[in-house]
Amino acid sequence: MAVRKKHDFPVDKVRRFIEPGPVILISSALKGETDIMTCGWHMMMGYGVIGCFIWDQNHSFDLIRKSRECVINVPTADMAKTVVGIGNTTGAEIDKFAEFGLTAQPAERVRAPLIGECFANLECRLADTRLISRYSLFVFDVLKAHVPKSPRLPHMIHYSGDGIFAVSARTANLRKRFKPEMLD
Amino acid sequence: MAVRKKHDFPVDKVRRFIEPGPVILISSALKGETDIMTCGWHMMMGYGVIGCFIWDQNHSFDLIRKSRECVINVPTADMAKTVVGIGNTTGAEIDKFAEFGLTAQPAERVRAPLIGECFANLECRLADTRLISRYSLFVFDVLKAHVPKSPRLPHMIHYSGDGIFAVSARTANLRKRFKPEMLD
């Protein structure tokens, strides 16, 4: 795993990385402490708006709720073992950046660090707390996105339970079958 | 595309098909009319609970809101052209089952039809309407699931915008790296 060179990416196009449903790594920071959690329950709720299920028993829950910020990082298939390790440990006991040899890079709009090795980094601000108590659902506005110029999509992993991931390792281009107004 | 032979599948395990984030086909029925819509914005909100973003301009919106039921169908990669066709047409103008040669099968718990050619069919009841006005978010309880005995996961398509889909055509088994209590 190497730190990736990235460029600014339009916030209203981040559905490219979230809509396919990959496991994401959510990084957070509060009072000098950082944490990373895995998340497989998330969705686009608008262009540039992402909802994430964050269990209140997760160590990251308070860091994100109190700081009202996070970074949504999209890992690649070659990071699968690291993703599982992050999901099977708790930030209450270890520093996950140190434990898993990940590079914390400063964000521009939030205090939470970017994970340099991930393909995409989406700086997010908590936009709606009203669904947290009922559904553990955090609604985030994406403030800034960092993505490599290529490839368009990386190989991503999609969790399916039981320790098994689906791997999206190719793309299918069906542009010609879309009405122009249906493309964005 | 052929109609698939299916068996009952535990409702609390349907995250297997939804959490990876495939494009889904939502079938609905109201007063003898049926419709099918594509949906790429959805998430697990609990075991057996699925949230779907359904735009109020979609012809299916009223059928689902008024009937308070639907079937969430998981198409396979070989159905990609049909999925795009369904997403680029409106049930206000055509009968999508007829137009796309899909088999409407009776469900057991809801009036909405199953799409026989899809890999998984999840019979759903609208459980929470409070998020529809603010987020176009329909929260469904899965009442019954129909899935083939094998494979564990089909090849699925995951939309990324611009007419391009990620295709999950293989799986990675990392069970041995999970703590037993983290597996379900």
Tab-separated table of C-alpha atoms in Angstrom:
chain	number	residue	atom	x	y	z
A	1	MET	CA	0.000	0.000	0.000
A	2	ALA	CA	1.370	3.402	-0.957
A	3	VAL	CA	0.139	6.925	-0.383
A	4	ARG	CA	-1.688	8.025	-3.536
A	5	LYS	CA	-1.260	11.306	-5.385
A	6	LYS	CA	-4.628	13.031	-5.621
A	7	HIS	CA	-6.378	16.008	-7.127
A	8	ASP	CA	-9.508	17.913	-6.254
A	9	PHE	CA	-12.663	16.135	-7.380
A	10	PRO	CA	-16.117	17.728	-7.815
A	11	VAL	CA	-18.170	17.198	-4.667
A	12	ASP	CA	-21.372	16.726	-6.682
A	13	LYS	CA	-19.765	13.729	-8.465
A	14	VAL	CA	-18.714	11.719	-5.415
A	15	ARG	CA	-21.623	9.321	-6.012
A	16	ARG	CA	-19.127	7.634	-8.365
A	17	PHE	CA	-17.346	6.092	-5.376
A	18	ILE	CA	-20.148	5.714	-2.824
A	19	GLU	CA	-23.128	4.571	-4.903
A	20	PRO	CA	-21.408	1.264	-5.874
A	21	GLY	CA	-21.480	0.356	-2.186
A	22	PRO	CA	-17.847	-0.341	-1.278
A	23	VAL	CA	-16.764	-0.810	2.304
A	24	ILE	CA	-15.566	2.608	3.455
A	25	LEU	CA	-13.143	3.648	6.169
A	26	ILE	CA	-14.345	6.574	8.275
A	27	SER	CA	-11.570	8.544	9.937
A	28	SER	CA	-12.260	11.000	12.738
A	29	ALA	CA	-10.494	13.189	15.292
A	30	LEU	CA	-11.376	14.781	18.627
A	31	LYS	CA	-9.061	16.590	21.016
A	32	GLY	CA	-5.930	15.103	19.468
A	33	GLU	CA	-7.278	11.549	19.366
A	34	THR	CA	-7.937	9.933	15.997
A	35	ASP	CA	-9.800	6.764	15.037
A	36	ILE	CA	-10.759	4.744	11.983
A	37	MET	CA	-13.840	2.555	11.587
A	38	THR	CA	-15.131	0.371	8.774
A	39	CYS	CA	-18.624	1.012	7.428
A	40	GLY	CA	-20.660	-1.061	4.997
A	41	TRP	CA	-24.049	0.502	5.706
A	42	HIS	CA	-24.161	3.808	3.846
A	43	MET	CA	-25.904	5.455	0.904
A	44	MET	CA	-26.090	8.539	-1.259
A	45	MET	CA	-28.891	10.781	0.039
A	46	GLY	CA	-28.322	13.568	-2.469
A	47	TYR	CA	-25.454	14.705	-4.724
A	48	GLY	CA	-22.743	15.460	-2.189
A	49	VAL	CA	-24.811	14.091	0.716
A	50	ILE	CA	-23.956	10.714	2.282
A	51	GLY	CA	-25.752	8.809	5.036
A	52	CYS	CA	-23.773	6.400	7.227
A	53	PHE	CA	-24.958	3.943	9.862
A	54	ILE	CA	-22.629	4.370	12.841
A	55	TRP	CA	-23.354	2.125	15.820
A	56	ASP	CA	-23.244	3.895	19.175
A	57	GLN	CA	-21.001	1.155	20.541
A	58	ASN	CA	-18.295	1.994	18.006
A	59	HIS	CA	-15.382	3.968	19.488
A	60	SER	CA	-15.662	6.422	16.575
A	61	PHE	CA	-19.276	7.266	17.420
A	62	ASP	CA	-18.435	9.967	19.992
A	63	LEU	CA	-15.487	11.350	18.016
A	64	ILE	CA	-17.718	11.912	14.999
A	65	ARG	CA	-20.795	13.072	16.893
A	66	LYS	CA	-18.893	15.557	19.048
A	67	SER	CA	-16.504	16.864	16.368
A	68	ARG	CA	-19.361	16.878	13.814
A	69	GLU	CA	-16.797	15.967	11.158
A	70	CYS	CA	-15.198	12.952	9.525
A	71	VAL	CA	-13.408	11.816	6.384
A	72	ILE	CA	-14.947	9.055	4.304
A	73	ASN	CA	-12.095	7.096	2.727
A	74	VAL	CA	-12.573	4.550	-0.065
A	75	PRO	CA	-10.093	1.655	0.233
A	76	THR	CA	-9.044	-0.542	-2.670
A	77	ALA	CA	-9.195	-4.335	-2.973
A	78	ASP	CA	-5.500	-4.694	-2.140
A	79	MET	CA	-6.289	-3.167	1.269
A	80	ALA	CA	-8.809	-5.876	2.193
A	81	LYS	CA	-6.763	-7.396	5.031
A	82	THR	CA	-6.191	-3.953	6.534
A	83	VAL	CA	-9.904	-3.167	6.244
A	84	VAL	CA	-10.762	-6.362	8.134
A	85	GLY	CA	-8.151	-5.608	10.776
A	86	ILE	CA	-9.592	-2.142	11.316
A	87	GLY	CA	-13.075	-3.622	11.620
A	88	ASN	CA	-11.979	-6.244	14.108
A	89	THR	CA	-10.211	-3.928	16.538
A	90	THR	CA	-11.266	-0.924	18.602
A	91	GLY	CA	-9.793	2.540	18.819
A	92	ALA	CA	-10.416	2.324	22.555
A	93	GLU	CA	-7.375	0.017	22.726
A	94	ILE	CA	-5.113	0.925	19.801
A	95	ASP	CA	-4.095	3.784	17.511
A	96	LYS	CA	-5.317	2.386	14.217
A	97	PHE	CA	-3.129	4.603	12.039
A	98	ALA	CA	-0.041	3.296	13.860
A	99	GLU	CA	-1.276	-0.286	14.214
A	100	PHE	CA	-2.009	-0.668	10.493
A	101	GLY	CA	0.769	1.541	9.129
A	102	LEU	CA	-1.591	4.048	7.555
A	103	THR	CA	-0.664	7.616	6.713
A	104	ALA	CA	-2.714	10.355	8.370
A	105	GLN	CA	-2.710	13.358	6.066
A	106	PRO	CA	-4.150	16.758	7.006
A	107	ALA	CA	-7.516	17.617	5.510
A	108	GLU	CA	-8.340	21.118	4.285
A	109	ARG	CA	-11.848	21.660	5.629
A	110	VAL	CA	-12.022	19.332	8.652
A	111	ARG	CA	-9.752	18.258	11.528
A	112	ALA	CA	-10.223	14.550	10.815
A	113	PRO	CA	-7.230	13.113	8.908
A	114	LEU	CA	-7.295	11.678	5.396
A	115	ILE	CA	-6.036	8.101	5.003
A	116	GLY	CA	-3.329	8.567	2.372
A	117	GLU	CA	-3.391	4.965	1.131
A	118	CYS	CA	-7.106	5.048	0.251
A	119	PHE	CA	-8.227	5.808	-3.299
A	120	ALA	CA	-10.655	8.597	-2.460
A	121	ASN	CA	-10.921	10.879	0.562
A	122	LEU	CA	-14.138	12.791	1.166
A	123	GLU	CA	-14.001	15.524	3.802
A	124	CYS	CA	-17.411	15.584	5.482
A	125	ARG	CA	-19.387	17.726	7.932
A	126	LEU	CA	-22.274	16.324	9.944
A	127	ALA	CA	-25.351	17.926	8.388
A	128	ASP	CA	-28.246	16.266	10.219
A	129	THR	CA	-28.209	14.685	13.675
A	130	ARG	CA	-31.969	14.010	13.847
A	131	LEU	CA	-31.698	10.428	12.584
A	132	ILE	CA	-28.917	9.327	14.939
A	133	SER	CA	-31.093	8.275	17.860
A	134	ARG	CA	-33.684	6.436	15.773
A	135	TYR	CA	-31.462	4.857	13.111
A	136	SER	CA	-27.822	5.488	14.070
A	137	LEU	CA	-27.857	7.376	10.774
A	138	PHE	CA	-25.391	10.233	10.364
A	139	VAL	CA	-26.089	12.489	7.379
A	140	PHE	CA	-22.948	14.174	6.049
A	141	ASP	CA	-22.339	16.962	3.551
A	142	VAL	CA	-19.197	16.357	1.504
A	143	LEU	CA	-17.136	19.557	1.705
A	144	LYS	CA	-14.127	18.539	-0.375
A	145	ALA	CA	-13.020	15.424	-2.268
A	146	HIS	CA	-9.536	14.152	-3.108
A	147	VAL	CA	-9.216	11.526	-5.861
A	148	PRO	CA	-6.422	10.343	-8.214
A	149	LYS	CA	-6.770	11.430	-11.861
A	150	SER	CA	-6.927	7.769	-12.888
A	151	PRO	CA	-8.301	5.144	-12.952
A	152	ARG	CA	-11.927	6.373	-13.061
A	153	LEU	CA	-12.863	3.620	-10.567
A	154	PRO	CA	-10.507	1.473	-8.480
A	155	HIS	CA	-11.026	-2.196	-7.647
A	156	MET	CA	-13.250	-1.997	-4.576
A	157	ILE	CA	-14.478	-4.467	-1.947
A	158	HIS	CA	-18.128	-4.770	-0.964
A	159	TYR	CA	-18.977	-6.587	2.254
A	160	SER	CA	-21.641	-9.315	2.242
A	161	GLY	CA	-21.381	-10.667	5.783
A	162	ASP	CA	-19.760	-13.909	6.999
A	163	GLY	CA	-16.273	-12.547	6.286
A	164	ILE	CA	-16.844	-12.600	2.534
A	165	PHE	CA	-16.458	-9.615	0.208
A	166	ALA	CA	-17.620	-9.088	-3.359
A	167	VAL	CA	-14.798	-7.557	-5.404
A	168	SER	CA	-15.591	-5.090	-8.185
A	169	ALA	CA	-12.594	-5.487	-10.455
A	170	ARG	CA	-13.973	-4.349	-13.815
A	171	THR	CA	-16.472	-1.875	-15.203
A	172	ALA	CA	-19.189	-2.082	-17.856
A	173	ASN	CA	-19.825	1.017	-19.970
A	174	LEU	CA	-23.462	1.269	-21.072
A	175	ARG	CA	-23.472	4.998	-21.854
A	176	LYS	CA	-24.863	4.446	-25.335
A	177	ARG	CA	-28.005	2.894	-23.879
A	178	PHE	CA	-28.787	5.894	-21.674
A	179	LYS	CA	-30.932	8.841	-22.659
A	180	PRO	CA	-28.583	11.868	-22.611
A	181	GLU	CA	-30.643	13.518	-19.864
A	182	MET	CA	-30.198	10.414	-17.694
A	183	LEU	CA	-26.415	10.796	-17.656
A	184	ASP	CA	-24.562	13.050	-15.238
B	1	MET	CA	-32.321	-14.412	-18.863
B	2	ALA	CA	-34.292	-17.271	-17.331
B	3	VAL	CA	-36.619	-17.471	-14.357
B	4	ARG	CA	-34.583	-18.747	-11.401
B	5	LYS	CA	-35.555	-21.509	-9.018
B	6	LYS	CA	-35.494	-20.151	-5.481
B	7	HIS	CA	-35.853	-21.156	-1.854
B	8	ASP	CA	-36.748	-19.291	1.290
B	9	PHE	CA	-33.864	-17.270	2.684
B	10	PRO	CA	-33.563	-15.920	6.254
B	11	VAL	CA	-34.777	-12.331	6.378
B	12	ASP	CA	-32.097	-11.367	8.890
B	13	LYS	CA	-29.389	-12.393	6.388
B	14	VAL	CA	-30.503	-10.304	3.395
B	15	ARG	CA	-27.658	-7.869	4.059
B	16	ARG	CA	-25.669	-10.358	1.942
B	17	PHE	CA	-27.277	-8.978	-1.214
B	18	ILE	CA	-27.957	-5.353	-0.293
B	19	GLU	CA	-24.871	-4.308	1.669
B	20	PRO	CA	-22.564	-4.768	-1.380
B	21	GLY	CA	-24.526	-1.970	-3.054
B	22	PRO	CA	-25.792	-3.483	-6.313
B	23	VAL	CA	-28.307	-1.667	-8.458
B	24	ILE	CA	-31.698	-3.038	-7.412
B	25	LEU	CA	-34.996	-3.263	-9.252
B	26	ILE	CA	-37.991	-2.262	-7.154
B	27	SER	CA	-41.289	-3.758	-8.313
B	28	SER	CA	-44.619	-2.442	-7.099
B	29	ALA	CA	-48.356	-2.793	-7.679
B	30	LEU	CA	-51.438	-0.661	-7.061
B	31	LYS	CA	-54.984	-1.318	-8.235
B	32	GLY	CA	-53.893	-3.792	-10.899
B	33	GLU	CA	-51.089	-1.589	-12.229
B	34	THR	CA	-47.482	-2.731	-11.794
B	35	ASP	CA	-44.199	-0.890	-12.268
B	36	ILE	CA	-40.469	-1.471	-11.982
B	37	MET	CA	-37.830	1.135	-11.122
B	38	THR	CA	-34.076	1.005	-10.795
B	39	CYS	CA	-32.487	2.161	-7.536
B	40	GLY	CA	-28.832	2.721	-6.735
B	41	TRP	CA	-29.312	4.782	-3.581
B	42	HIS	CA	-30.139	2.360	-0.785
B	43	MET	CA	-28.643	0.932	2.402
B	44	MET	CA	-29.089	-1.568	5.205
B	45	MET	CA	-30.604	0.229	8.212
B	46	GLY	CA	-30.866	-2.865	10.394
B	47	TYR	CA	-30.904	-6.628	9.821
B	48	GLY	CA	-33.973	-7.045	7.660
B	49	VAL	CA	-34.475	-3.278	7.314
B	50	ILE	CA	-33.617	-1.505	4.045
B	51	GLY	CA	-33.744	2.192	3.214
B	52	CYS	CA	-34.297	3.269	-0.409
B	53	PHE	CA	-34.170	6.714	-1.988
B	54	ILE	CA	-37.230	6.964	-4.240
B	55	TRP	CA	-37.606	10.248	-6.110
B	56	ASP	CA	-41.128	11.665	-6.051
B	57	GLN	CA	-40.976	12.170	-9.811
B	58	ASN	CA	-40.589	8.434	-10.377
B	59	HIS	CA	-43.779	6.738	-11.560
B	60	SER	CA	-43.266	4.063	-8.891
B	61	PHE	CA	-43.323	6.637	-6.081
B	62	ASP	CA	-47.106	6.700	-5.709
B	63	LEU	CA	-47.537	2.972	-6.235
B	64	ILE	CA	-45.132	2.238	-3.396
B	65	ARG	CA	-46.275	5.040	-1.092
B	66	LYS	CA	-49.955	4.212	-1.457
B	67	SER	CA	-49.667	0.389	-1.437
B	68	ARG	CA	-47.026	0.597	1.332
B	69	GLU	CA	-45.382	-2.452	-0.223
B	70	CYS	CA	-42.773	-3.390	-2.803
B	71	VAL	CA	-40.398	-6.149	-3.827
B	72	ILE	CA	-36.674	-5.410	-3.912
B	73	ASN	CA	-35.176	-7.531	-6.676
B	74	VAL	CA	-31.420	-8.038	-7.152
B	75	PRO	CA	-30.498	-8.328	-10.854
B	76	THR	CA	-27.365	-10.056	-12.126
B	77	ALA	CA	-24.637	-8.648	-14.385
B	78	ASP	CA	-26.108	-10.386	-17.448
B	79	MET	CA	-29.241	-8.254	-16.936
B	80	ALA	CA	-27.341	-4.942	-17.244
B	81	LYS	CA	-28.955	-3.849	-20.525
B	82	THR	CA	-32.409	-4.584	-19.135
B	83	VAL	CA	-31.598	-2.668	-15.960
B	84	VAL	CA	-30.568	0.370	-18.014
B	85	GLY	CA	-33.693	0.077	-20.149
B	86	ILE	CA	-35.891	0.029	-17.055
B	87	GLY	CA	-34.076	3.079	-15.698
B	88	ASN	CA	-34.428	5.006	-18.936
B	89	THR	CA	-38.182	4.513	-19.401
B	90	THR	CA	-41.218	5.387	-17.332
B	91	GLY	CA	-44.086	3.213	-16.159
B	92	ALA	CA	-46.369	6.132	-17.034
B	93	GLU	CA	-45.874	5.162	-20.682
B	94	ILE	CA	-45.143	1.439	-20.765
B	95	ASP	CA	-45.715	-1.838	-18.935
B	96	LYS	CA	-42.146	-2.642	-17.977
B	97	PHE	CA	-42.739	-6.361	-17.389
B	98	ALA	CA	-44.090	-6.659	-20.947
B	99	GLU	CA	-41.603	-4.237	-22.510
B	100	PHE	CA	-38.567	-6.014	-21.119
B	101	GLY	CA	-39.897	-9.581	-21.215
B	102	LEU	CA	-39.728	-10.046	-17.450
B	103	THR	CA	-41.751	-12.601	-15.515
B	104	ALA	CA	-44.051	-11.250	-12.814
B	105	GLN	CA	-44.421	-13.924	-10.143
B	106	PRO	CA	-46.858	-13.700	-7.236
B	107	ALA	CA	-45.352	-12.815	-3.870
B	108	GLU	CA	-46.534	-14.434	-0.658
B	109	ARG	CA	-46.742	-11.487	1.725
B	110	VAL	CA	-47.289	-8.504	-0.600
B	111	ARG	CA	-49.272	-7.695	-3.734
B	112	ALA	CA	-46.230	-6.412	-5.617
B	113	PRO	CA	-44.858	-9.034	-8.044
B	114	LEU	CA	-41.470	-10.719	-7.858
B	115	ILE	CA	-39.243	-10.393	-10.934
B	116	GLY	CA	-38.536	-14.057	-11.722
B	117	GLU	CA	-35.312	-13.411	-13.626
B	118	CYS	CA	-33.634	-11.586	-10.724
B	119	PHE	CA	-31.320	-13.466	-8.366
B	120	ALA	CA	-32.974	-12.429	-5.113
B	121	ASN	CA	-36.479	-11.178	-4.374
B	122	LEU	CA	-37.175	-9.442	-1.082
B	123	GLU	CA	-40.833	-8.885	-0.200
B	124	CYS	CA	-41.003	-5.607	1.689
B	125	ARG	CA	-43.505	-3.564	3.698
B	126	LEU	CA	-43.099	0.181	4.186
B	127	ALA	CA	-42.139	0.557	7.847
B	128	ASP	CA	-41.453	4.278	8.211
B	129	THR	CA	-42.828	7.138	6.088
B	130	ARG	CA	-41.388	9.955	8.198
B	131	LEU	CA	-38.248	10.356	6.086
B	132	ILE	CA	-39.997	10.493	2.713
B	133	SER	CA	-40.685	14.222	2.637
B	134	ARG	CA	-37.246	15.293	3.876
B	135	TYR	CA	-35.043	12.721	2.146
B	136	SER	CA	-37.227	10.721	-0.265
B	137	LEU	CA	-36.149	7.862	1.992
B	138	PHE	CA	-38.486	4.871	2.255
B	139	VAL	CA	-37.672	2.511	5.124
B	140	PHE	CA	-38.802	-1.056	4.441
B	141	ASP	CA	-39.054	-4.163	6.599
B	142	VAL	CA	-38.195	-7.313	4.650
B	143	LEU	CA	-41.051	-9.780	5.232
B	144	LYS	CA	-39.861	-12.694	3.121
B	145	ALA	CA	-36.839	-13.433	0.915
B	146	HIS	CA	-36.486	-15.746	-2.091
B	147	VAL	CA	-32.947	-16.720	-3.172
B	148	PRO	CA	-31.378	-19.601	-5.173
B	149	LYS	CA	-29.465	-22.167	-3.119
B	150	SER	CA	-26.314	-21.304	-5.085
B	151	PRO	CA	-24.141	-19.404	-5.795
B	152	ARG	CA	-23.764	-17.609	-2.451
B	153	LEU	CA	-23.425	-14.317	-4.350
B	154	PRO	CA	-24.199	-13.649	-8.029
B	155	HIS	CA	-22.225	-11.335	-10.307
B	156	MET	CA	-23.824	-7.958	-9.571
B	157	ILE	CA	-23.660	-4.488	-11.115
B	158	HIS	CA	-23.038	-1.352	-9.080
B	159	TYR	CA	-23.833	1.994	-10.662
B	160	SER	CA	-21.242	4.794	-10.580
B	161	GLY	CA	-22.921	7.447	-12.733
B	162	ASP	CA	-22.134	8.447	-16.316
B	163	GLY	CA	-23.582	5.185	-17.648
B	164	ILE	CA	-20.763	3.150	-16.135
B	165	PHE	CA	-21.212	0.222	-13.749
B	166	ALA	CA	-18.718	-1.551	-11.524
B	167	VAL	CA	-19.149	-5.322	-11.846
B	168	SER	CA	-18.580	-7.581	-8.852
B	169	ALA	CA	-17.657	-10.860	-10.489
B	170	ARG	CA	-15.634	-12.576	-7.781
B	171	THR	CA	-15.525	-12.822	-4.006
B	172	ALA	CA	-12.724	-12.704	-1.433
B	173	ASN	CA	-13.079	-14.866	1.676
B	174	LEU	CA	-11.371	-13.316	4.709
B	175	ARG	CA	-13.247	-15.266	7.381
B	176	LYS	CA	-10.048	-16.422	9.047
B	177	ARG	CA	-9.098	-12.806	9.796
B	178	PHE	CA	-12.359	-12.039	11.607
B	179	LYS	CA	-12.949	-12.435	15.315
B	180	PRO	CA	-15.679	-15.097	15.648
B	181	GLU	CA	-18.027	-12.596	17.299
B	182	MET	CA	-17.658	-10.272	14.307
B	183	LEU	CA	-19.067	-12.883	11.922
B	184	ASP	CA	-22.762	-13.417	11.353
